[in-house]
Short mmCIF file of C-alpha atoms in Angstrom, two decimals:
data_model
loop_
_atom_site.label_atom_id
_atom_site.label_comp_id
_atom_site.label_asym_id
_atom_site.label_seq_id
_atom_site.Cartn_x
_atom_site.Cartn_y
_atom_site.Cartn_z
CA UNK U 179 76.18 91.54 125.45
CA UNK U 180 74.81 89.49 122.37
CA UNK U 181 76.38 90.55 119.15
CA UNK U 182 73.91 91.08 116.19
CA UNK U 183 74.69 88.67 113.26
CA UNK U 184 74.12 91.58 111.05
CA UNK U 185 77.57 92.88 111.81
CA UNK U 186 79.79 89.67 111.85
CA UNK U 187 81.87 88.91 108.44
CA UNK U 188 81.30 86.31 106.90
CA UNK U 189 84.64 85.15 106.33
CA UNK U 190 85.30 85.47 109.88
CA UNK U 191 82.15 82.86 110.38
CA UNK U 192 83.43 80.79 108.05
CA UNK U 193 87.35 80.23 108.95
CA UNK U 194 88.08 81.98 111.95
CA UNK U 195 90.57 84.01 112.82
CA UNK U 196 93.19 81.32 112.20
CA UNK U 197 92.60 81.11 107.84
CA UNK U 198 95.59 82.13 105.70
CA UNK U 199 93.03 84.94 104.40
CA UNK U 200 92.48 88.18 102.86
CA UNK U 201 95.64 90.69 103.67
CA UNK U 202 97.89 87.53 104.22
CA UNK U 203 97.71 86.86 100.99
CA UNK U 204 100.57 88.19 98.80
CA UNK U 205 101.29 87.88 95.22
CA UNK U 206 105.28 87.08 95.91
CA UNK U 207 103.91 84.13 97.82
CA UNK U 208 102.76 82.29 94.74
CA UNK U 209 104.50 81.48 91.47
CA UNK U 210 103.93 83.15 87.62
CA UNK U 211 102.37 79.63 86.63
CA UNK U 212 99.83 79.20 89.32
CA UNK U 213 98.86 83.11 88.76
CA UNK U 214 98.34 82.20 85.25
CA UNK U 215 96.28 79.09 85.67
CA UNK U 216 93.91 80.44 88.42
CA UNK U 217 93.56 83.92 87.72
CA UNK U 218 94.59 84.31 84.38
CA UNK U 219 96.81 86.77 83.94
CA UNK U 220 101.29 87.12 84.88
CA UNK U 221 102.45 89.11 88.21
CA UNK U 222 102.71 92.07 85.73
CA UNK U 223 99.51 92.39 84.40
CA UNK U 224 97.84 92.12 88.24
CA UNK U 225 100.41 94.47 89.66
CA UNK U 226 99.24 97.18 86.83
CA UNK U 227 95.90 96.27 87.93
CA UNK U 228 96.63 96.83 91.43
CA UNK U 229 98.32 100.26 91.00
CA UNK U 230 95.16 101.18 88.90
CA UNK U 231 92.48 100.42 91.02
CA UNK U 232 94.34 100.54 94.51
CA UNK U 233 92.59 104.01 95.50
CA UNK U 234 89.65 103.07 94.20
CA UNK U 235 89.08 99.83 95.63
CA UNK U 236 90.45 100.97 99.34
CA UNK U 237 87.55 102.81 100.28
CA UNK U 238 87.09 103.49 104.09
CA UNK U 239 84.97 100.91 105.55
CA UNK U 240 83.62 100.02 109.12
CA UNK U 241 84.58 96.54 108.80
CA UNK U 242 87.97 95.68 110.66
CA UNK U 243 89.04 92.81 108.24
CA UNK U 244 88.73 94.97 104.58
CA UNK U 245 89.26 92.48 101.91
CA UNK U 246 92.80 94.36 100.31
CA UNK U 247 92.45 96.00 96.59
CA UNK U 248 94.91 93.41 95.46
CA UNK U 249 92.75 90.28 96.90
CA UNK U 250 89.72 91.91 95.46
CA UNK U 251 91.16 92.06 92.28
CA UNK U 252 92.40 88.71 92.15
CA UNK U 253 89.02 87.77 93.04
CA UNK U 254 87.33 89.40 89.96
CA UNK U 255 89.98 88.35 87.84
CA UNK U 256 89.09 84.49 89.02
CA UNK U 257 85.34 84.92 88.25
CA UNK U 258 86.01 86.70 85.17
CA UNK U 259 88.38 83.84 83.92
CA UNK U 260 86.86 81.13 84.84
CA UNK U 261 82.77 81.88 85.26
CA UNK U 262 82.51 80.64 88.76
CA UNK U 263 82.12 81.44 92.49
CA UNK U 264 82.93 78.07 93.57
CA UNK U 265 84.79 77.15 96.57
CA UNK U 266 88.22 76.30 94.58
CA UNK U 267 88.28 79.92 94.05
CA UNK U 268 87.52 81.55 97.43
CA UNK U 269 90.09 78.89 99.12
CA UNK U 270 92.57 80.11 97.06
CA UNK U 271 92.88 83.12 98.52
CA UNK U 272 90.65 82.65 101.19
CA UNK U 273 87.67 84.14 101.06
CA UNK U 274 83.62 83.39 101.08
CA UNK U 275 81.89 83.34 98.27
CA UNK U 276 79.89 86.01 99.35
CA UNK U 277 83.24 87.86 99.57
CA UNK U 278 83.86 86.57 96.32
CA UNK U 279 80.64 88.31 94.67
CA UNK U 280 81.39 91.82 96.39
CA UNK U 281 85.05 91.56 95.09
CA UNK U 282 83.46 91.17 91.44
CA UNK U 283 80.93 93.84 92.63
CA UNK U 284 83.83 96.43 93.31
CA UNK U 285 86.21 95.84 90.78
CA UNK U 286 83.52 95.70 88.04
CA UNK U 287 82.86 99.09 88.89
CA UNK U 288 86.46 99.99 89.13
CA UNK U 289 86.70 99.29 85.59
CA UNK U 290 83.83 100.33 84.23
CA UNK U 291 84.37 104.02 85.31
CA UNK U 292 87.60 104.03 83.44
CA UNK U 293 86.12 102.47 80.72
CA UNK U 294 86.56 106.35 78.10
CA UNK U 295 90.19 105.53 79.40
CA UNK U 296 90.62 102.55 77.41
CA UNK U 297 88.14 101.99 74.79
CA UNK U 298 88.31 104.75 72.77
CA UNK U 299 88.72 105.78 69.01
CA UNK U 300 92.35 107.81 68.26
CA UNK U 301 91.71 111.36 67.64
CA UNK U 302 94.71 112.94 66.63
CA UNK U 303 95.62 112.36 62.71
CA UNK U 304 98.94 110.42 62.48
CA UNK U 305 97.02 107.67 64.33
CA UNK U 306 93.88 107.60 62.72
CA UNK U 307 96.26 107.40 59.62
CA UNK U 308 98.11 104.75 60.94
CA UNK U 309 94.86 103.00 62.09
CA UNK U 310 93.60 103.07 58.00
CA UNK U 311 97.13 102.07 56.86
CA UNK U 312 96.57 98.74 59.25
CA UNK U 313 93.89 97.69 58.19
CA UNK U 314 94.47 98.63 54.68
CA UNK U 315 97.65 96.05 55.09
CA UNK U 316 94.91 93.32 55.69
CA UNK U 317 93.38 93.06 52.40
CA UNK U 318 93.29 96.54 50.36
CA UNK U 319 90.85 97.62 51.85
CA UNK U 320 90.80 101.56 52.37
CA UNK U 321 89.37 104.22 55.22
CA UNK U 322 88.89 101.72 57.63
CA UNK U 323 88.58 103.37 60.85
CA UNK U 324 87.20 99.87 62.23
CA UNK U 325 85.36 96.78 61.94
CA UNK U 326 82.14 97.06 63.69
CA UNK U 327 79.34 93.90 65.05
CA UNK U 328 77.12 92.50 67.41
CA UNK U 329 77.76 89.52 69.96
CA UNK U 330 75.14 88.10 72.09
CA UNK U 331 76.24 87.33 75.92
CA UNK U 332 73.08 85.19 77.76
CA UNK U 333 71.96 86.25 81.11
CA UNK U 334 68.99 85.18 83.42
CA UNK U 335 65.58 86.25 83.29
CA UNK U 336 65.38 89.65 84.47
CA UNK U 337 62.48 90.53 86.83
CA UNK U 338 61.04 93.47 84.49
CA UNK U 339 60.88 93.61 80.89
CA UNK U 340 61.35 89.94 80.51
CA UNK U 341 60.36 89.63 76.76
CA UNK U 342 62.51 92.70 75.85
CA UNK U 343 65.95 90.57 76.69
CA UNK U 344 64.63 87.72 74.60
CA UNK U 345 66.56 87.16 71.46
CA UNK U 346 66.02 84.77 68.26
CA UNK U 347 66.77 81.77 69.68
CA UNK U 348 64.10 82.24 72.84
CA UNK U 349 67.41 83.05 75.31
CA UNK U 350 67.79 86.14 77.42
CA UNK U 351 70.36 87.87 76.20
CA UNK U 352 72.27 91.10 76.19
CA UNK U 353 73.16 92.68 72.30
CA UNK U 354 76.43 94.15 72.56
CA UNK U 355 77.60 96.23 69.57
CA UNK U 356 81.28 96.83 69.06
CA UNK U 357 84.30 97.85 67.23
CA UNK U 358 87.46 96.97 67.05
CA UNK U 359 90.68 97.62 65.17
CA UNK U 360 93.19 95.46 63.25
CA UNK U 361 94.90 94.37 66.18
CA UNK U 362 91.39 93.57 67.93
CA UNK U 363 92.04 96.56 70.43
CA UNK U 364 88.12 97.69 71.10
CA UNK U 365 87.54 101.36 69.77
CA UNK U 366 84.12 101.30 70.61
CA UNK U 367 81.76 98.66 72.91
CA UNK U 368 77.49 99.08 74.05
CA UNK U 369 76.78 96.10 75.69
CA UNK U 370 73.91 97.29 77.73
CA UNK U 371 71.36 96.90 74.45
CA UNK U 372 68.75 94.06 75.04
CA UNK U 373 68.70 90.42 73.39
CA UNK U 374 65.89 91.11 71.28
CA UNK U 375 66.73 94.39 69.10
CA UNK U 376 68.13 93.17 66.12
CA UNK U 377 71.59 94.92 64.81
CA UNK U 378 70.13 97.17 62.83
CA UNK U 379 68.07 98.75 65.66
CA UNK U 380 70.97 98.54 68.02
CA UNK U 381 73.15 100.68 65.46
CA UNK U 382 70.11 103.40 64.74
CA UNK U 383 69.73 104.16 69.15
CA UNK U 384 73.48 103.67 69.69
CA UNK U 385 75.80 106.24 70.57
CA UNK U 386 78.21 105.13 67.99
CA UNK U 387 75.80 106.50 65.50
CA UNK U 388 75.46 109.44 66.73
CA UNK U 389 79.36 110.27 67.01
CA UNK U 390 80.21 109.03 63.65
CA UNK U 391 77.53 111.23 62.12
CA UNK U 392 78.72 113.98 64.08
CA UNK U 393 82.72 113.92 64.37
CA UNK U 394 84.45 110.88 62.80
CA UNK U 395 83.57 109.83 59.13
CA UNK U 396 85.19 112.70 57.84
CA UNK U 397 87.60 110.42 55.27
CA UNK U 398 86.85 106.92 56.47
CA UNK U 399 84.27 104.49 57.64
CA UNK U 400 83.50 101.47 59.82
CA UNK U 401 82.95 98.15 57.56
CA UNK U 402 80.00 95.90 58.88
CA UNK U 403 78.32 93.09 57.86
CA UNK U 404 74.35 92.39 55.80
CA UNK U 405 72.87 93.04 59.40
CA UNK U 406 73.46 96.53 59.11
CA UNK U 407 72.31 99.19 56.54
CA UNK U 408 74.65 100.87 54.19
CA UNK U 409 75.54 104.51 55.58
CA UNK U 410 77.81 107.10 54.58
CA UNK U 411 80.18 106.11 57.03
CA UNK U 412 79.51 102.39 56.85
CA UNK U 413 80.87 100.17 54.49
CA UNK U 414 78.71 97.16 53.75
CA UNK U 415 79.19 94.18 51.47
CA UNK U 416 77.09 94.27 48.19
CA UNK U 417 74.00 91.68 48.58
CA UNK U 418 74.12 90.55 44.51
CA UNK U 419 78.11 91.08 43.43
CA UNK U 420 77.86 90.86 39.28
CA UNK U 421 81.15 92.73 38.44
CA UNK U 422 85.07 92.03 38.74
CA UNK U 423 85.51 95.18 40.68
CA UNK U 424 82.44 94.20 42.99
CA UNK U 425 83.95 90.61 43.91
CA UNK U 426 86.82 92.09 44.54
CA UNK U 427 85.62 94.55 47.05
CA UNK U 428 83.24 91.44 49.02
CA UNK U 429 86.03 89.30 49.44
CA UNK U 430 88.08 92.47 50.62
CA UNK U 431 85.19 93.46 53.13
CA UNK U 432 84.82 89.81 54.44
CA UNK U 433 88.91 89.58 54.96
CA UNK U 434 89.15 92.80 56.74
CA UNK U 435 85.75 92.68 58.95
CA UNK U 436 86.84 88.64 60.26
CA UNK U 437 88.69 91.28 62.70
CA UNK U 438 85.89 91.55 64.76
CA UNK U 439 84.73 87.94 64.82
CA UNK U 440 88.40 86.79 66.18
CA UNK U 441 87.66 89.54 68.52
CA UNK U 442 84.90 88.06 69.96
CA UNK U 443 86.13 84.70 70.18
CA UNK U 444 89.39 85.30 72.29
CA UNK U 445 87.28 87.37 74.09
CA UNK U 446 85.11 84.68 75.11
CA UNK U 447 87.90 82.41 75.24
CA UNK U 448 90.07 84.37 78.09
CA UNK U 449 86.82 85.44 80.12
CA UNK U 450 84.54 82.45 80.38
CA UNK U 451 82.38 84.53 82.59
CA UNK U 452 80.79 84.97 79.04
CA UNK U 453 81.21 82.24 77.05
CA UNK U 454 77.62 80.25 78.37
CA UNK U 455 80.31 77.31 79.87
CA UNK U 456 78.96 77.86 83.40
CA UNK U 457 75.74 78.88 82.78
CA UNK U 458 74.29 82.69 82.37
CA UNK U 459 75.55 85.78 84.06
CA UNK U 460 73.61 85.48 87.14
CA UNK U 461 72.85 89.39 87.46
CA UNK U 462 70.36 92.04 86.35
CA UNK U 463 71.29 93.18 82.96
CA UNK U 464 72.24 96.22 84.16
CA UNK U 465 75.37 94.63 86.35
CA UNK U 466 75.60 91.75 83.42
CA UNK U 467 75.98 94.77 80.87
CA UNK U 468 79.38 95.95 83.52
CA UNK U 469 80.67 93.05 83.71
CA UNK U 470 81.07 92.51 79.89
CA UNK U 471 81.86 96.10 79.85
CA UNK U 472 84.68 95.50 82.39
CA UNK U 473 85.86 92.25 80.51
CA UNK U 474 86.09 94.68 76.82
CA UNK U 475 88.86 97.63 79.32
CA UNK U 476 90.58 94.37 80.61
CA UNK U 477 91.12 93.25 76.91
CA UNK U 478 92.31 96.41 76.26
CA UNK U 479 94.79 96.60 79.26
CA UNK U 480 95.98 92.80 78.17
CA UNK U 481 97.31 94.20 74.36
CA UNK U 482 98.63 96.99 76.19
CA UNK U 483 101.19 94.96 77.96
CA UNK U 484 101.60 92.46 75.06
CA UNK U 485 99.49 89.59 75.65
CA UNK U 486 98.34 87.83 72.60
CA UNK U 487 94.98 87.30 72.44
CA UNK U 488 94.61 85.57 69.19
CA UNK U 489 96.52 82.59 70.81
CA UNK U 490 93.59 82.00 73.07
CA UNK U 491 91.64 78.42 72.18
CA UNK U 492 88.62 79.02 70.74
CA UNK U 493 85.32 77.38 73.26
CA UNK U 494 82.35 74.78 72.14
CA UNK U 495 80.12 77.87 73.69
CA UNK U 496 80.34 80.58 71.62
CA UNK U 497 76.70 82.36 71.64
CA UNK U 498 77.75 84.71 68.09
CA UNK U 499 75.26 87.20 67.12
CA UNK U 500 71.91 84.89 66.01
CA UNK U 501 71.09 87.56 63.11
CA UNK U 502 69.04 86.51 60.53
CA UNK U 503 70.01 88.80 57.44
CA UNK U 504 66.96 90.43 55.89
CA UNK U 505 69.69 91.92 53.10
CA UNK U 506 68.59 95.01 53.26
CA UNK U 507 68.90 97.31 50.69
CA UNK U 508 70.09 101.52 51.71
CA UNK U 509 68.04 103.65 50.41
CA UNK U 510 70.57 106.46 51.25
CA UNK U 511 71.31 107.58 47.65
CA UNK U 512 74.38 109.08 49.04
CA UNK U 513 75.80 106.27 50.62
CA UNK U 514 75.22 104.31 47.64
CA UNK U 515 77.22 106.90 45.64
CA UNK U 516 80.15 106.75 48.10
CA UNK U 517 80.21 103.33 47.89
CA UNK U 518 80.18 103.20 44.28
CA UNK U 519 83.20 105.28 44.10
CA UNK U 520 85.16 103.30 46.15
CA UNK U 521 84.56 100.42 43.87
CA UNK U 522 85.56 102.28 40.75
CA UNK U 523 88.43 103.70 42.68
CA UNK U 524 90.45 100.77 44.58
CA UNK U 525 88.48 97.75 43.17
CA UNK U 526 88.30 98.54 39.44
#
């Protein structure tokens, strides 16, 4: 009786039965350095992973030959790295590149639903205090509760609403908007806003706006950059500095936000997936928007268990946020006055 393609696996088509493949693969098999240099990340890290996801990731399925959570992991972790399907990357633990792109599939969604897990501001007061003290120890600059921007990460051409992705520079793009802390742990990430919003407009829709406005400014603020307008909560440099005291707090600002713009680079330097080295994210921006989403909790995971991300090389590809200030001017007379105060208070 003829067996309909439809059902056959694709990595069975493609090595047989024979291949050193999918559950023979085992992480004791292989050294720390080779882990490194193909997937990225030490035994520990993709152990952690493992124990995370496991449940999650080992879904019943019909198919006899279920890729394992820790093979689909590795996967991910090999696109994520290194921006490619190719064959280098299946072979090395044996598996299509079809395979490959469900792996990604899964374990993008793995992470994005524990996403409030790791990205998340502190609530409870010693560490918001301890958060302000950080940052404070940058440059003297007080109330930070974090450093807040926009990065653009290119994708394809989406089939609908093609001119809405468009940004500055006539690329599809997605405008993520996020904020970090000292330590360039992420407190906050959006990155499902399209290329051609400016930063401004990302901020005013965002749901960072609305939960600073609601809950979090009480005795702090974020600090961001010309591209943004000055808000009760949001610290901004001054557009014309005249005064001692005003220089003083610019160069402060500028010292303290460069937070968020190392941030971004490591970023893009440990998951090339987004750097623009191998092309766009191949995906609607909906699954391009998880995948960067899923890069910003596996950031957050990697300063969890100590790795140091500002050790990363920077890339030739960064794609920074193409903003052209319009230096706004607030015309929030109480943000001004806030503001104000904090001049004639620390910078006087």
């Amino acid at each position: 009786m003829a067996v309909p393609i439809a059902v056959l696996d694709c990595d069975l088509l493609l090595y047989g039965r024979g291949h050193r493949t999918l559950d023979r693969f085992k992480l004791e098999d292989v050294t720390d350095e080779y882990l490194v240099s193909t997937y990225g990340f030490p035994r520990q890290f993709i152990c952690y992973l493992v124990d995370l996801l496991g449940t999650t990731l080992s879904r019943p399925t019909q198919r006899s030959r279920a890729i394992s959570p820790e093979t689909q992991i590795l996967a991910a972790l090999g696109f994520y790295t290194s921006g490619s399907f190719q064959t280098r990357m299946g072979d090395a633990i044996g598996i299509s590149q079809a395979s490959m792109s469900r792996c990604v599939a899964n374990v993008t969604e793995a992470l994005v639903e524990r996403a409030s897990q790791f990205i998340h501001f502190p609530k409870d007061e010693a560490t918001v205090q301890t958060l302000k003290d950080d940052f404070y120890g940058l440059a003297g600059m007080p109330g930070v509760l974090g450093v807040v921007d926009c990065t653009h990460v290119a994708i394809k051409a989406p089939n609908a609403e093609d001119l809405s992705y468009v940004n500055r520079k006539g690329l599809h793009s997605l405008n993520c908007l996020m904020v970090c802390d000292s330590r360039g742990v992420l407190l906050s990430a959006e990155t499902h806003w399209p290329g051609s919003l400016p930063d401004c407009a990302v901020l005013e829709q965002a749901a960072l706006t609305s939960q600073f406005e609601t809950e979090l400014h009480k005795d702090g603020w974020l600090l961001g950059d010309s591209s943004f307008l000055l808000r009760t909560w949001l610290m901004t440099p001054l557009h014309i500095p005249e005064t001692p005291a005003e220089y003083r707090y610019n160069m402060a600002h500028s010292a303290t936000h460069n937070v968020i713009e190392r941030t971004f680079r490591t970023i893009r330097a440990r998951f090339r997936c987004l750097d623009g080295s191998k092309g766009t994210l191949q995906y609607s921006p909906e699954k391009s928007s998880h995948i960067i989403l899923a890069c910003c909790v596996l950031h957050n995971i990697s300063l969890q268990h100590g790795l140091d991300v500002w050790s990363a090389p920077a890339t030739g590809h960064m794609e920074q946020s193409e903003e052209e200030y319009d230096q706004m001017e607030s015309v929030d007379s109480e943000a001004c006055r806030v503001r104000q105060e904090l001049l004639l208070t620390h910078f006087s």
